[in-house]
Coordinates of C-alpha atoms in Angstrom, one line a residue:
M1424 CA 0.0 0.1 0.0
H1425 CA 1.2 3.4 -0.9
D1426 CA 2.7 5.8 1.8
L1427 CA 0.3 8.9 2.1
N1428 CA 3.5 11.0 3.1
A1429 CA 5.3 9.8 -0.1
D1430 CA 5.9 11.6 -3.3
A1431 CA 2.5 12.5 -5.0
L1432 CA 1.3 9.3 -6.6
P1433 CA -0.3 10.0 -9.9
M1434 CA -4.0 9.0 -10.3
R1435 CA -6.0 9.0 -13.5
T1436 CA -9.5 9.4 -13.0
L1437 CA -12.5 9.8 -15.0
L1438 CA -15.3 12.1 -14.0
V1439 CA -18.6 11.6 -15.2
A1440 CA -20.5 15.1 -15.3
P1441 CA -22.5 17.4 -17.8
D1442 CA -19.6 19.9 -17.9
R1443 CA -16.6 21.3 -15.7
T1444 CA -18.8 24.1 -14.5
S1445 CA -21.2 22.0 -12.9
T1446 CA -18.2 20.3 -10.8
H1447 CA -16.3 23.2 -9.5
E1448 CA -17.0 21.9 -5.8
L1449 CA -15.8 18.6 -6.5
Y1450 CA -12.3 20.1 -8.1
E1451 CA -11.9 22.1 -4.9
Q1452 CA -12.3 18.9 -2.8
L1453 CA -9.8 16.9 -5.0
S1454 CA -7.1 19.5 -5.1
T1455 CA -6.6 18.8 -1.1
L1456 CA -5.3 15.4 -2.1
R1457 CA -1.6 16.7 -3.4
R1458 CA -0.6 17.5 0.0
H1459 CA -1.4 13.7 1.0
G1460 CA 0.2 11.7 -1.7
L1461 CA -2.0 11.9 -4.7
C1462 CA -1.8 13.9 -7.8
V1463 CA -5.1 13.5 -9.4
S1464 CA -5.6 14.2 -13.2
L1465 CA -9.2 14.2 -14.6
E1466 CA -10.8 13.6 -17.8
I1467 CA -14.5 14.3 -18.2
T1468 CA -17.3 12.6 -19.9
R1469 CA -20.8 13.3 -20.3
N1470 CA -22.1 9.6 -20.8
I1471 CA -20.6 6.6 -19.6
C1472 CA -22.9 4.5 -21.4
T1473 CA -21.8 5.7 -24.9
G1474 CA -18.4 3.9 -24.7
S1475 CA -16.5 6.3 -22.8
L1476 CA -14.1 3.5 -21.3
Q1477 CA -12.5 2.4 -24.4
K1478 CA -10.4 -0.6 -23.8
H1479 CA -6.9 1.1 -24.8
K1480 CA -7.7 3.4 -21.8
R1481 CA -6.6 2.8 -18.3
Y1482 CA -8.2 4.7 -15.5
D1483 CA -7.2 4.3 -11.5
A1484 CA -10.8 5.4 -10.8
V1485 CA -14.3 6.7 -11.9
L1486 CA -15.8 9.5 -10.1
L1487 CA -19.5 10.3 -10.2
D1488 CA -21.3 13.3 -8.7
L1489 CA -24.9 12.2 -7.8
D1490 CA -25.8 16.0 -8.3
T1491 CA -25.4 15.4 -11.8
T1492 CA -27.1 12.1 -12.4
E1493 CA -30.9 13.4 -12.1
G1494 CA -31.6 10.3 -9.8
D1495 CA -30.4 8.0 -12.7
E1496 CA -27.4 6.9 -10.7
T1497 CA -28.7 3.4 -10.6
R1498 CA -28.5 2.8 -14.7
L1499 CA -25.0 4.6 -14.6
L1500 CA -23.6 2.3 -12.0
T1501 CA -25.0 -0.7 -13.7
C1502 CA -23.3 0.7 -17.1
L1503 CA -20.1 1.4 -15.4
R1504 CA -20.1 -2.2 -13.7
E1505 CA -20.7 -3.7 -17.2
T1506 CA -17.9 -1.5 -19.1
A1507 CA -15.1 -1.6 -16.2
S1508 CA -16.3 -4.3 -13.6
E1509 CA -12.7 -4.1 -12.2
M1510 CA -12.5 -0.4 -11.8
P1511 CA -13.2 1.6 -8.4
V1512 CA -16.3 4.0 -8.6
F1513 CA -16.4 6.7 -6.1
V1514 CA -19.8 8.6 -5.9
F1515 CA -19.9 12.2 -4.2
V1516 CA -23.1 13.1 -2.2
H1517 CA -24.0 15.9 0.0
P1518 CA -23.8 15.2 3.9
Q1519 CA -27.5 15.2 4.4
E1520 CA -28.1 12.6 1.6
E1521 CA -25.8 9.8 3.2
G1522 CA -28.7 7.4 2.5
R1523 CA -28.5 8.1 -1.1
G1524 CA -24.6 7.3 -1.1
A1525 CA -25.5 4.0 0.8
A1526 CA -28.0 2.9 -1.8
A1527 CA -25.3 3.8 -4.7
V1528 CA -22.8 1.4 -3.0
I1529 CA -25.5 -1.2 -2.9
A1530 CA -26.0 -0.6 -6.5
G1531 CA -22.6 -1.3 -7.2
A1532 CA -20.3 1.8 -6.2
T1533 CA -17.1 1.2 -4.5
D1534 CA -17.6 4.0 -1.9
Y1535 CA -19.5 7.2 -1.3
I1536 CA -17.6 10.5 -0.5
L1537 CA -19.2 13.4 1.4
K1538 CA -18.9 16.7 -0.2
G1539 CA -16.8 19.2 1.5
Q1540 CA -16.3 17.0 4.7
C1541 CA -14.2 14.1 3.5
V1542 CA -10.9 16.0 2.4
G1543 CA -7.3 15.8 2.4
R1544 CA -5.7 12.7 4.3
S1545 CA -9.1 11.0 4.9
L1546 CA -10.0 11.5 1.2
A1547 CA -6.3 10.2 0.0
R1548 CA -6.8 7.2 2.6
C1549 CA -10.2 6.1 1.2
M1550 CA -9.2 6.3 -2.6
I1551 CA -5.9 4.6 -1.8
H1552 CA -7.4 1.9 -0.1
A1553 CA -10.2 1.3 -2.6
I1554 CA -7.7 1.0 -5.6
E1555 CA -5.3 -1.5 -3.5
R1556 CA -8.5 -3.5 -2.5
T1557 CA -9.4 -3.7 -6.2
R1558 CA -5.7 -4.8 -6.9
L1559 CA -5.8 -7.5 -4.5
Q1560 CA -9.3 -8.8 -5.6
S1561 CA -7.9 -9.1 -8.9
Q1562 CA -5.0 -10.9 -7.7
L1563 CA -7.5 -13.2 -5.8
R1564 CA -9.6 -13.9 -8.7
Q1565 CA -6.1 -14.7 -10.9
A1566 CA -4.9 -17.0 -7.9
E1567 CA -8.2 -18.8 -8.0
E1568 CA -8.1 -19.3 -11.9
D1569 CA -4.6 -20.5 -11.5
Y1570 CA -5.6 -23.1 -8.8
H1571 CA -8.4 -24.4 -11.1
R1572 CA -6.2 -24.2 -14.2
M1573 CA -3.5 -26.5 -12.4
I1574 CA -6.0 -29.1 -11.7
E1575 CA -7.3 -29.1 -15.2
S1576 CA -3.8 -29.5 -16.9
A1577 CA -2.9 -32.3 -14.7
S1578 CA -1.7 -35.3 -17.0
T1579 CA -3.8 -37.9 -14.9
P1580 CA -7.3 -38.2 -14.0
M1581 CA -7.6 -36.2 -10.8
A1582 CA -10.5 -35.2 -8.4
I1583 CA -10.8 -33.1 -5.1
V1584 CA -12.9 -34.9 -2.7
T1585 CA -14.0 -33.6 0.9
E1586 CA -13.6 -35.6 3.7
R1587 CA -17.3 -36.3 3.8
G1588 CA -16.7 -37.7 0.3
S1589 CA -18.4 -35.4 -2.0
I1590 CA -16.6 -34.4 -5.2
S1591 CA -16.1 -30.9 -5.7
R1592 CA -14.0 -30.8 -8.8
I1593 CA -12.5 -33.0 -11.4
N1594 CA -10.7 -32.5 -14.5
R1595 CA -11.1 -33.6 -18.1
H1596 CA -9.3 -36.8 -17.7
M1597 CA -11.5 -37.8 -14.7
E1598 CA -14.5 -37.0 -16.9
Q1599 CA -13.3 -39.5 -19.5
L1600 CA -12.3 -42.0 -16.6
L1601 CA -16.0 -42.0 -15.1
G1602 CA -17.9 -41.4 -18.0
C1603 CA -19.8 -38.2 -16.9
S1604 CA -19.4 -34.5 -17.3
R1605 CA -18.3 -32.2 -14.6
Y1606 CA -21.5 -30.3 -14.5
E1607 CA -23.2 -34.0 -13.6
I1608 CA -20.6 -34.6 -10.8
E1609 CA -19.1 -31.6 -9.3
G1610 CA -21.2 -30.7 -6.0
K1611 CA -23.8 -33.5 -7.0
K1612 CA -22.0 -36.9 -6.6
E1613 CA -20.1 -38.8 -4.1
W1614 CA -16.9 -40.4 -4.5
A1615 CA -19.0 -43.7 -3.0
D1616 CA -21.1 -43.3 -6.4
F1617 CA -18.2 -44.5 -8.7
A1618 CA -15.7 -46.2 -6.1
A1619 CA -16.3 -49.4 -4.3
N1620 CA -15.3 -49.5 -0.4
A1621 CA -15.0 -45.6 -0.9
E1622 CA -16.0 -45.2 3.0
A1623 CA -13.0 -47.2 4.0
Q1624 CA -10.8 -45.2 1.9
L1625 CA -12.0 -42.0 3.1
E1626 CA -11.8 -43.2 6.7
T1627 CA -8.3 -44.1 6.3
L1628 CA -7.9 -40.3 5.4
R1629 CA -9.7 -39.0 8.3
S1630 CA -7.6 -41.0 10.8
W1631 CA -4.6 -39.4 9.7
G1632 CA -2.7 -36.9 11.9
R1633 CA -1.0 -33.8 11.0
E1634 CA 2.1 -35.6 10.7
D1635 CA 0.6 -37.8 8.2
A1636 CA -1.0 -35.2 5.9
R1637 CA 1.6 -35.2 3.2
K1638 CA 2.2 -39.0 3.0
P1639 CA 0.4 -40.6 -0.3
L1640 CA -2.0 -43.5 0.0
E1641 CA -1.7 -45.9 -2.9
I1642 CA -4.7 -48.1 -3.3
K1643 CA -6.4 -50.3 -6.1
V1644 CA -9.9 -49.1 -6.5
Q1645 CA -12.8 -50.7 -8.7
I1646 CA -14.1 -47.5 -10.4
A1647 CA -17.6 -48.1 -11.8
H1648 CA -18.0 -46.4 -15.4
R1649 CA -21.3 -44.8 -16.8
S1650 CA -21.6 -47.6 -19.0
S1651 CA -21.7 -50.1 -16.1
Q1652 CA -18.2 -51.5 -16.9
V1653 CA -16.3 -52.0 -13.7
R1654 CA -12.5 -51.5 -14.2
S1655 CA -9.6 -51.7 -11.7
H1656 CA -7.4 -48.6 -11.3
R1657 CA -4.4 -47.4 -8.9
F1658 CA -5.1 -44.3 -7.1
R1659 CA -2.6 -42.2 -5.3
I1660 CA -4.6 -40.3 -2.7
T1661 CA -3.3 -37.4 -0.5
R1662 CA -4.5 -34.5 1.1
L1663 CA -4.1 -30.7 0.0
H1664 CA -3.1 -27.7 2.5
N1665 CA -6.8 -27.4 2.9
R1666 CA -7.6 -30.9 3.9
A1667 CA -9.6 -31.7 0.6
V1668 CA -8.6 -35.1 -0.9
I1669 CA -6.8 -35.4 -4.1
A1670 CA -7.3 -38.8 -6.0
A1671 CA -4.9 -39.2 -8.9
G1672 CA -5.3 -41.8 -11.4
L1673 CA -2.5 -44.1 -12.1
P1674 CA -2.4 -46.5 -15.0
Q1675 CA -5.1 -48.9 -15.3
L1676 CA -4.8 -52.5 -14.1
Q1677 CA -6.3 -55.6 -15.7
S1678 CA -8.8 -56.8 -13.3
A1679 CA -8.4 -60.4 -11.8
E1680 CA -12.0 -61.1 -13.5
Q1681 CA -10.8 -60.3 -16.9
P1682 CA -9.3 -63.3 -18.6
G1683 CA -6.0 -63.0 -20.1
P1684 CA -5.0 -63.7 -23.8
P1685 CA -4.6 -67.5 -24.6
I1686 CA -1.2 -68.5 -23.2
R1687 CA 0.9 -71.2 -25.0
D1688 CA 4.5 -70.2 -23.6
R1689 CA 3.8 -68.4 -20.1
A1690 CA 7.4 -67.9 -19.8
E1691 CA 7.6 -66.1 -22.9
Y1692 CA 4.3 -64.1 -21.9
I1693 CA 5.6 -63.1 -18.8
S1694 CA 9.0 -61.9 -20.1
A1695 CA 7.0 -59.8 -22.7
L1696 CA 4.7 -58.4 -19.7
F1697 CA 8.0 -57.6 -18.0
E1698 CA 9.8 -55.8 -21.0
S1699 CA 6.6 -53.7 -21.9
V1700 CA 5.1 -52.5 -18.7
P1701 CA 5.6 -48.7 -18.5
E1702 CA 6.7 -48.8 -14.8
G1703 CA 10.1 -49.3 -14.1
I1704 CA 10.8 -52.9 -12.5
V1705 CA 14.0 -53.9 -11.0
A1706 CA 14.8 -57.7 -9.4
F1707 CA 17.6 -58.3 -6.9
D1708 CA 19.2 -61.0 -5.0
S1709 CA 19.2 -61.3 -1.2
N1710 CA 22.3 -59.2 -0.9
G1711 CA 20.5 -56.3 -2.7
S1712 CA 22.5 -56.8 -6.3
I1713 CA 20.4 -56.2 -9.2
H1714 CA 20.1 -59.2 -11.4
D1715 CA 17.2 -57.9 -13.8
L1716 CA 15.5 -55.0 -14.7
N1717 CA 13.0 -53.9 -17.6
P1718 CA 13.6 -51.0 -20.1
A1719 CA 11.3 -48.5 -18.2
F1720 CA 13.9 -48.7 -15.2
E1721 CA 16.6 -47.9 -17.4
Q1722 CA 15.0 -44.9 -18.8
L1723 CA 13.8 -43.9 -15.0
C1724 CA 17.4 -44.0 -14.1
N1725 CA 19.0 -42.5 -17.3
L1726 CA 21.2 -45.4 -17.3
T1727 CA 22.2 -48.5 -19.5
R1728 CA 21.3 -52.1 -18.4
D1729 CA 25.0 -52.9 -18.4
E1730 CA 25.5 -49.6 -15.9
L1731 CA 22.6 -51.0 -13.7
L1732 CA 23.2 -55.0 -13.7
G1733 CA 25.3 -55.7 -10.4
A1734 CA 24.8 -52.5 -8.6
H1735 CA 23.3 -52.4 -5.4
V1736 CA 19.4 -51.6 -5.4
L1737 CA 19.6 -48.8 -2.8
D1738 CA 22.3 -47.1 -4.6
L1739 CA 20.1 -46.2 -7.3
L1740 CA 16.8 -46.1 -5.4
V1741 CA 17.8 -44.0 -2.3
P1742 CA 20.0 -41.0 -1.7
Q1743 CA 22.6 -41.3 0.8
S1744 CA 20.9 -39.1 3.2
L1745 CA 17.8 -41.6 3.4
R1746 CA 20.3 -44.8 3.3
S1747 CA 19.1 -45.9 6.8
H1748 CA 15.3 -45.7 5.7
G1749 CA 16.3 -47.6 2.6
E1750 CA 18.0 -50.5 4.6
R1751 CA 14.8 -50.8 6.9
M1752 CA 12.7 -50.9 3.8
L1753 CA 14.9 -53.9 2.6
E1754 CA 14.9 -55.7 6.0
A1755 CA 11.3 -55.4 6.1
L1756 CA 11.0 -57.0 2.4
F1757 CA 13.4 -59.7 3.2
S1758 CA 11.3 -60.7 6.1
G1759 CA 8.1 -61.3 4.0
E1760 CA 6.6 -57.9 4.1
S1761 CA 5.3 -55.8 0.9
N1762 CA 5.9 -52.2 1.2
T1763 CA 5.3 -48.9 -0.1
S1764 CA 7.6 -45.5 0.0
Q1765 CA 7.8 -42.2 -1.7
I1766 CA 11.6 -41.4 -2.4
R1767 CA 13.0 -38.0 -3.5
G1768 CA 16.3 -38.1 -5.2
R1769 CA 18.0 -37.5 -8.6
R1770 CA 18.7 -39.0 -11.9
S1771 CA 22.3 -39.5 -13.1
D1772 CA 21.8 -36.4 -15.0
G1773 CA 21.0 -34.4 -12.0
Q1774 CA 17.2 -33.7 -12.6
P1775 CA 15.0 -34.0 -9.7
L1776 CA 13.2 -37.5 -9.5
V1777 CA 10.3 -38.4 -7.2
M1778 CA 9.4 -41.9 -7.1
S1779 CA 6.5 -44.0 -5.6
I1780 CA 8.2 -47.6 -5.2
F1781 CA 6.4 -50.8 -4.5
G1782 CA 8.6 -53.5 -2.9
A1783 CA 7.8 -57.3 -2.4
P1784 CA 9.7 -60.5 -1.6
I1785 CA 10.4 -63.1 -4.3
I1786 CA 10.0 -66.6 -3.1
V1787 CA 10.6 -69.7 -4.9
G1788 CA 9.8 -73.0 -3.6
G1789 CA 9.0 -71.6 0.0
E1790 CA 12.6 -70.0 0.0
L1791 CA 13.3 -66.2 -0.2
V1792 CA 15.5 -65.6 -3.0
G1793 CA 15.3 -61.7 -3.5
G1794 CA 13.3 -59.0 -4.0
L1795 CA 11.5 -56.9 -6.8
C1796 CA 10.6 -53.1 -6.9
M1797 CA 8.3 -51.5 -9.0
C1798 CA 9.1 -47.7 -9.5
R1799 CA 6.8 -45.2 -10.6
D1800 CA 7.9 -41.9 -11.8
I1801 CA 5.5 -39.3 -9.8
T1802 CA 7.7 -36.2 -10.0
A1803 CA 5.0 -34.3 -12.6
T1804 CA 2.2 -35.5 -10.2
Q1805 CA 4.0 -34.2 -7.1
E1806 CA 5.0 -30.6 -8.8
T1807 CA 1.3 -30.3 -9.4
Q1808 CA 0.4 -31.3 -5.5
E1809 CA 2.8 -28.6 -4.3
L1810 CA 1.7 -26.1 -6.7
L1811 CA -1.9 -26.8 -5.5
E1812 CA -0.9 -26.3 -2.1
Y1813 CA 1.0 -23.1 -2.8
A1814 CA -1.9 -21.8 -4.7
F1815 CA -4.3 -22.2 -1.8
I1816 CA -2.1 -20.6 0.7
D1817 CA -1.7 -17.8 -1.7
L1818 CA -5.5 -17.6 -2.0
V1819 CA -6.1 -17.5 1.7
E1820 CA -3.4 -15.0 2.3
T1821 CA -4.6 -12.7 -0.6
T1822 CA -8.0 -12.8 0.7
L1823 CA -6.9 -11.7 4.1
R1824 CA -4.7 -8.8 2.6
A1825 CA -7.8 -7.8 0.8
V1826 CA -9.9 -7.7 3.8
E1827 CA -7.4 -5.7 5.8
S1828 CA -7.2 -3.2 2.8
V1829 CA -10.6 -2.3 3.3
D1830 CA -10.7 -2.1 7.0
P1831 CA -7.2 -1.2 8.2
Y1832 CA -8.1 -0.9 11.8
T1833 CA -8.8 -4.7 12.0
A1834 CA -5.5 -5.7 10.2
G1835 CA -4.6 -9.2 11.9
H1836 CA -8.2 -9.3 13.4
Q1837 CA -8.9 -12.6 11.4
R1838 CA -5.5 -14.2 12.4
R1839 CA -5.7 -13.5 16.1
V1840 CA -9.4 -14.6 16.2
A1841 CA -8.5 -18.0 14.3
R1842 CA -5.6 -18.6 16.9
L1843 CA -7.8 -17.9 19.8
A1844 CA -10.6 -20.2 18.4
D1845 CA -8.0 -22.9 17.9
I1846 CA -7.2 -22.9 21.6
V1847 CA -10.7 -23.2 22.5
G1848 CA -11.3 -25.8 19.7
R1849 CA -8.7 -28.0 21.1
K1850 CA -10.0 -27.9 24.6
F1851 CA -13.1 -29.2 23.1
G1852 CA -11.3 -32.1 21.9
L1853 CA -12.2 -31.3 18.3
D1854 CA -10.2 -33.8 15.9
D1855 CA -7.7 -32.4 13.3
E1856 CA -10.1 -32.0 10.5
R1857 CA -12.5 -29.8 12.5
L1858 CA -9.7 -27.8 14.0
Q1859 CA -8.6 -27.0 10.5
G1860 CA -12.0 -26.1 9.4
L1861 CA -12.5 -24.0 12.6
Y1862 CA -9.2 -22.1 11.9
V1863 CA -9.8 -21.5 8.1
G1864 CA -13.4 -20.3 8.8
S1865 CA -12.0 -18.0 11.3
M1866 CA -9.6 -16.6 9.0
L1867 CA -12.1 -16.1 6.3
H1868 CA -14.9 -14.9 8.8
D1869 CA -15.1 -11.2 7.8
I1870 CA -14.6 -11.7 3.9
G1871 CA -17.8 -10.0 3.5
K1872 CA -16.2 -6.7 4.3
L1873 CA -14.5 -6.7 0.7
S1874 CA -17.8 -5.6 -0.7
L1875 CA -18.2 -2.7 2.0
P1876 CA -16.9 1.0 1.6
S1877 CA -13.9 1.8 3.6
T1878 CA -15.2 5.1 4.6
I1879 CA -18.0 3.4 6.7
L1880 CA -15.7 0.7 8.2
T1881 CA -13.2 3.4 9.5
K1882 CA -15.6 6.1 10.0
P1883 CA -14.7 7.7 13.7
G1884 CA -18.1 8.9 14.4
R1885 CA -21.7 7.1 15.0
L1886 CA -23.1 5.3 11.9
T1887 CA -26.2 6.1 10.5
R1888 CA -29.1 3.7 10.3
E1889 CA -28.3 3.1 6.7
E1890 CA -24.5 2.7 7.2
W1891 CA -25.0 0.3 10.1
N1892 CA -27.5 -1.6 8.0
L1893 CA -24.8 -2.1 5.3
V1894 CA -22.2 -2.9 8.0
K1895 CA -24.6 -5.7 9.0
S1896 CA -24.6 -6.9 5.6
H1897 CA -21.3 -8.4 5.7
S1898 CA -22.3 -11.6 7.1
R1899 CA -24.5 -12.3 4.1
R1900 CA -22.0 -11.0 1.5
G1901 CA -19.2 -13.3 3.2
H1902 CA -21.6 -16.4 2.8
A1903 CA -22.2 -15.4 -0.8
I1904 CA -18.5 -15.3 -1.7
L1905 CA -17.6 -18.3 0.2
S1906 CA -20.5 -20.3 -1.5
E1907 CA -18.4 -20.1 -4.8
A1908 CA -15.3 -21.8 -3.0
S1909 CA -15.0 -25.6 -2.8
L1910 CA -13.9 -25.9 0.7
P1911 CA -14.7 -29.1 2.9
W1912 CA -15.8 -27.2 6.0
P1913 CA -18.7 -25.1 6.9
V1914 CA -17.0 -22.0 6.5
M1915 CA -20.1 -20.4 4.7
D1916 CA -22.0 -21.1 7.7
M1917 CA -19.3 -19.5 10.0
A1918 CA -19.2 -16.4 7.8
L1919 CA -23.0 -16.1 7.8
G1920 CA -23.3 -16.9 11.6
H1921 CA -20.7 -15.4 13.6
H1922 CA -22.8 -12.4 14.7
E1923 CA -25.7 -14.8 15.7
R1924 CA -26.3 -15.1 19.1
L1925 CA -27.5 -17.9 21.5
D1926 CA -30.6 -16.3 22.5
G1927 CA -31.5 -15.1 18.8
S1928 CA -30.6 -11.5 19.7
G1929 CA -27.7 -11.6 16.7
Y1930 CA -27.9 -11.1 13.1
P1931 CA -28.7 -11.4 10.2
D1932 CA -31.4 -14.2 10.8
G1933 CA -31.7 -14.3 14.5
R1934 CA -30.9 -17.8 14.8
A1935 CA -30.7 -19.3 18.3
G1936 CA -29.9 -22.4 20.2
D1937 CA -29.2 -25.6 18.3
Q1938 CA -29.3 -23.7 15.0
L1939 CA -26.0 -22.7 15.9
S1940 CA -23.1 -25.0 15.1
L1941 CA -20.3 -25.5 17.8
E1942 CA -18.0 -23.6 15.4
V1943 CA -20.2 -20.9 15.1
R1944 CA -20.5 -20.6 19.0
I1945 CA -16.8 -20.6 19.3
L1946 CA -16.1 -18.0 16.6
G1947 CA -18.8 -15.9 17.7
V1948 CA -17.3 -15.5 21.2
C1949 CA -13.6 -15.4 19.9
D1950 CA -14.8 -12.7 17.5
V1951 CA -16.3 -10.8 20.3
V1952 CA -13.1 -11.0 22.8
E1953 CA -10.8 -9.9 20.1
A1954 CA -12.6 -7.0 19.0
M1955 CA -13.0 -5.7 22.6
T1956 CA -9.1 -5.7 23.0
S1957 CA -8.4 -4.3 19.6
D1958 CA -8.5 -0.6 18.6
R1959 CA -11.5 0.7 16.6
P1960 CA -11.8 4.1 14.6
Y1961 CA -14.7 5.1 17.2
R1962 CA -12.9 4.0 20.5
P1963 CA -9.7 2.6 21.9
A1964 CA -9.2 -0.9 23.0
L1965 CA -11.2 -2.2 26.2
G1966 CA -9.6 -3.1 29.3
T1967 CA -9.6 -6.4 30.8
A1968 CA -12.4 -5.7 33.3
Q1969 CA -15.1 -4.8 30.4
V1970 CA -14.2 -7.8 28.3
L1971 CA -14.7 -10.2 31.4
E1972 CA -17.9 -8.3 32.4
E1973 CA -19.4 -8.6 28.8
L1974 CA -18.4 -12.4 28.8
R1975 CA -19.9 -13.3 32.2
D1976 CA -23.1 -11.1 31.6
G1977 CA -23.6 -12.8 28.1
C1978 CA -22.7 -16.3 29.6
G1979 CA -25.5 -18.8 28.8
S1980 CA -27.6 -16.2 27.2
R1981 CA -25.9 -14.6 24.4
Y1982 CA -23.0 -17.0 24.8
D1983 CA -22.4 -20.5 24.8
E1984 CA -21.7 -21.0 28.6
R1985 CA -19.1 -24.1 27.7
V1986 CA -17.4 -21.5 25.1
I1987 CA -17.1 -18.9 27.8
D1988 CA -15.7 -21.5 30.4
E1989 CA -12.8 -22.5 28.0
V1990 CA -12.1 -18.7 26.9
L1991 CA -11.7 -17.8 30.7
G1992 CA -9.9 -20.8 31.3
A1993 CA -7.3 -20.1 28.7
V1994 CA -7.0 -16.4 30.0
E1995 CA -6.6 -17.6 33.9
N1996 CA -4.1 -20.1 32.8
G1997 CA -2.0 -17.4 30.6
E1998 CA -2.6 -19.0 27.0
F1999 CA -4.2 -16.1 26.1
Q2000 CA -3.7 -12.4 27.5
L2001 CA -6.9 -10.2 27.0
E2002 CA -4.7 -7.0 26.9
L2003 CA -2.4 -8.1 24.3
G2004 CA -5.0 -9.7 22.2
Y2005 CA -2.2 -11.8 20.5
R2006 CA -0.4 -9.1 19.4
N2007 CA 2.8 -10.3 21.0
L2008 CA 2.6 -13.3 18.7
V2009 CA 1.4 -11.9 15.1

């Protein structure tokens, strides 16, 4: 964000007005910006709906004087939103017409500015915040598009499945695998609709702790195609940062029920199969020395057959830093156990290589004679997964920066609320999945403020009725924004309900009692505590005594008694210091 005390920042603006003489007052008001970091250049247009915003022109903002609209501002704002949807639009109104300004914001304006009152530093702050917010919103849309583009461009069938089993997104390869379009599947079908024993697979993932989150699970799954054919596929299932499940299809296996071709010479057939399989296979004796391999393994290692024969299998598959891990793998294999591992290393030419290795003992006549490893190059899949993780992290962080640009007084508010909510959730014994959802939902609970004007959010005085109603709308706006996201937790309900109260006295719907989930009850209390211990534009942070009084007065009526008990317990044992409000940890 630009420093208001820095050298004047040029801002190219388009003023919608009949002529220059009708906007003299506006010129005077804008002239105060230069002393506070902005140098505004104006272009005037009489009618924005006649193509004034050509594509080759770039404006930082559009200014609209409501005195010149003759009550037709709704139509003008609609034209502006259609012509330049990503451009901030400021409307100027007289102080006695604030209600008209608030109505313009609802109709699509970025913010309204009071004529003759909002000048100098406050006007500069308002305009810079709005422009910065627009830039961050554009970044947010781009990050979301990149996130979806990476899923679509993956070279294997890929689906994102929530921990409850709902399919939230698939790519074109998965469409072909399942025989259904994404419009038939996304948000409408369950993983169990296509995969046999799906519940057992999901339960395995739910049981993973945080330390297992990045470990892949490779399983054989019977997939039912729309044509009623059932085929067996290998799937590599893991978790993203947001704990959604990714199922990436691996090469198809022949079902045990499917008969093979007529075999006259079984040895010749097995040899041909060994040579033609697309995954690297290497066989070694009980000392680990390689005695056979297929062409795919040569290609995987970037070495010739002669260079590989006789080498120790661990020298090729396991980097020196993981030698002890490789030795434990071999020990388990030679004791008769099959195992699966994921190894990061490098090819002989120095290129990075990530392999999924399935190891099994070779037993002939009841005697162990060696082992066999099937190696799959998953470098591209792993890179795609990591890019998806980075995209999600960037998405959340960009969202938070965008919210903070609208309301700088609450910068860091979401993070501190999320940390306090995490403390309380752990005291309730929530599992890792619910804790993650509670944390993410708390981080995003004020996302609806993105659509509110910063002049209202940072107004130092008392809000008018129209302004207060606009502020209260951020809960519904947040719910609407998050409804477009494919997140596996009840974050929409948390955004909608964080101002609801147990006795029905909250907003926006006046829900009460059992209508409020535990996550909403926890978030509601943590939001109140953090808000009271933070500075606001209309008051400084409140003291410990006032915060404790609010919690005790509302205990059992407005707020869940169990949540209050855990928050007070965290205060008493020093886990959370009210007067610091986590500022010492940010």
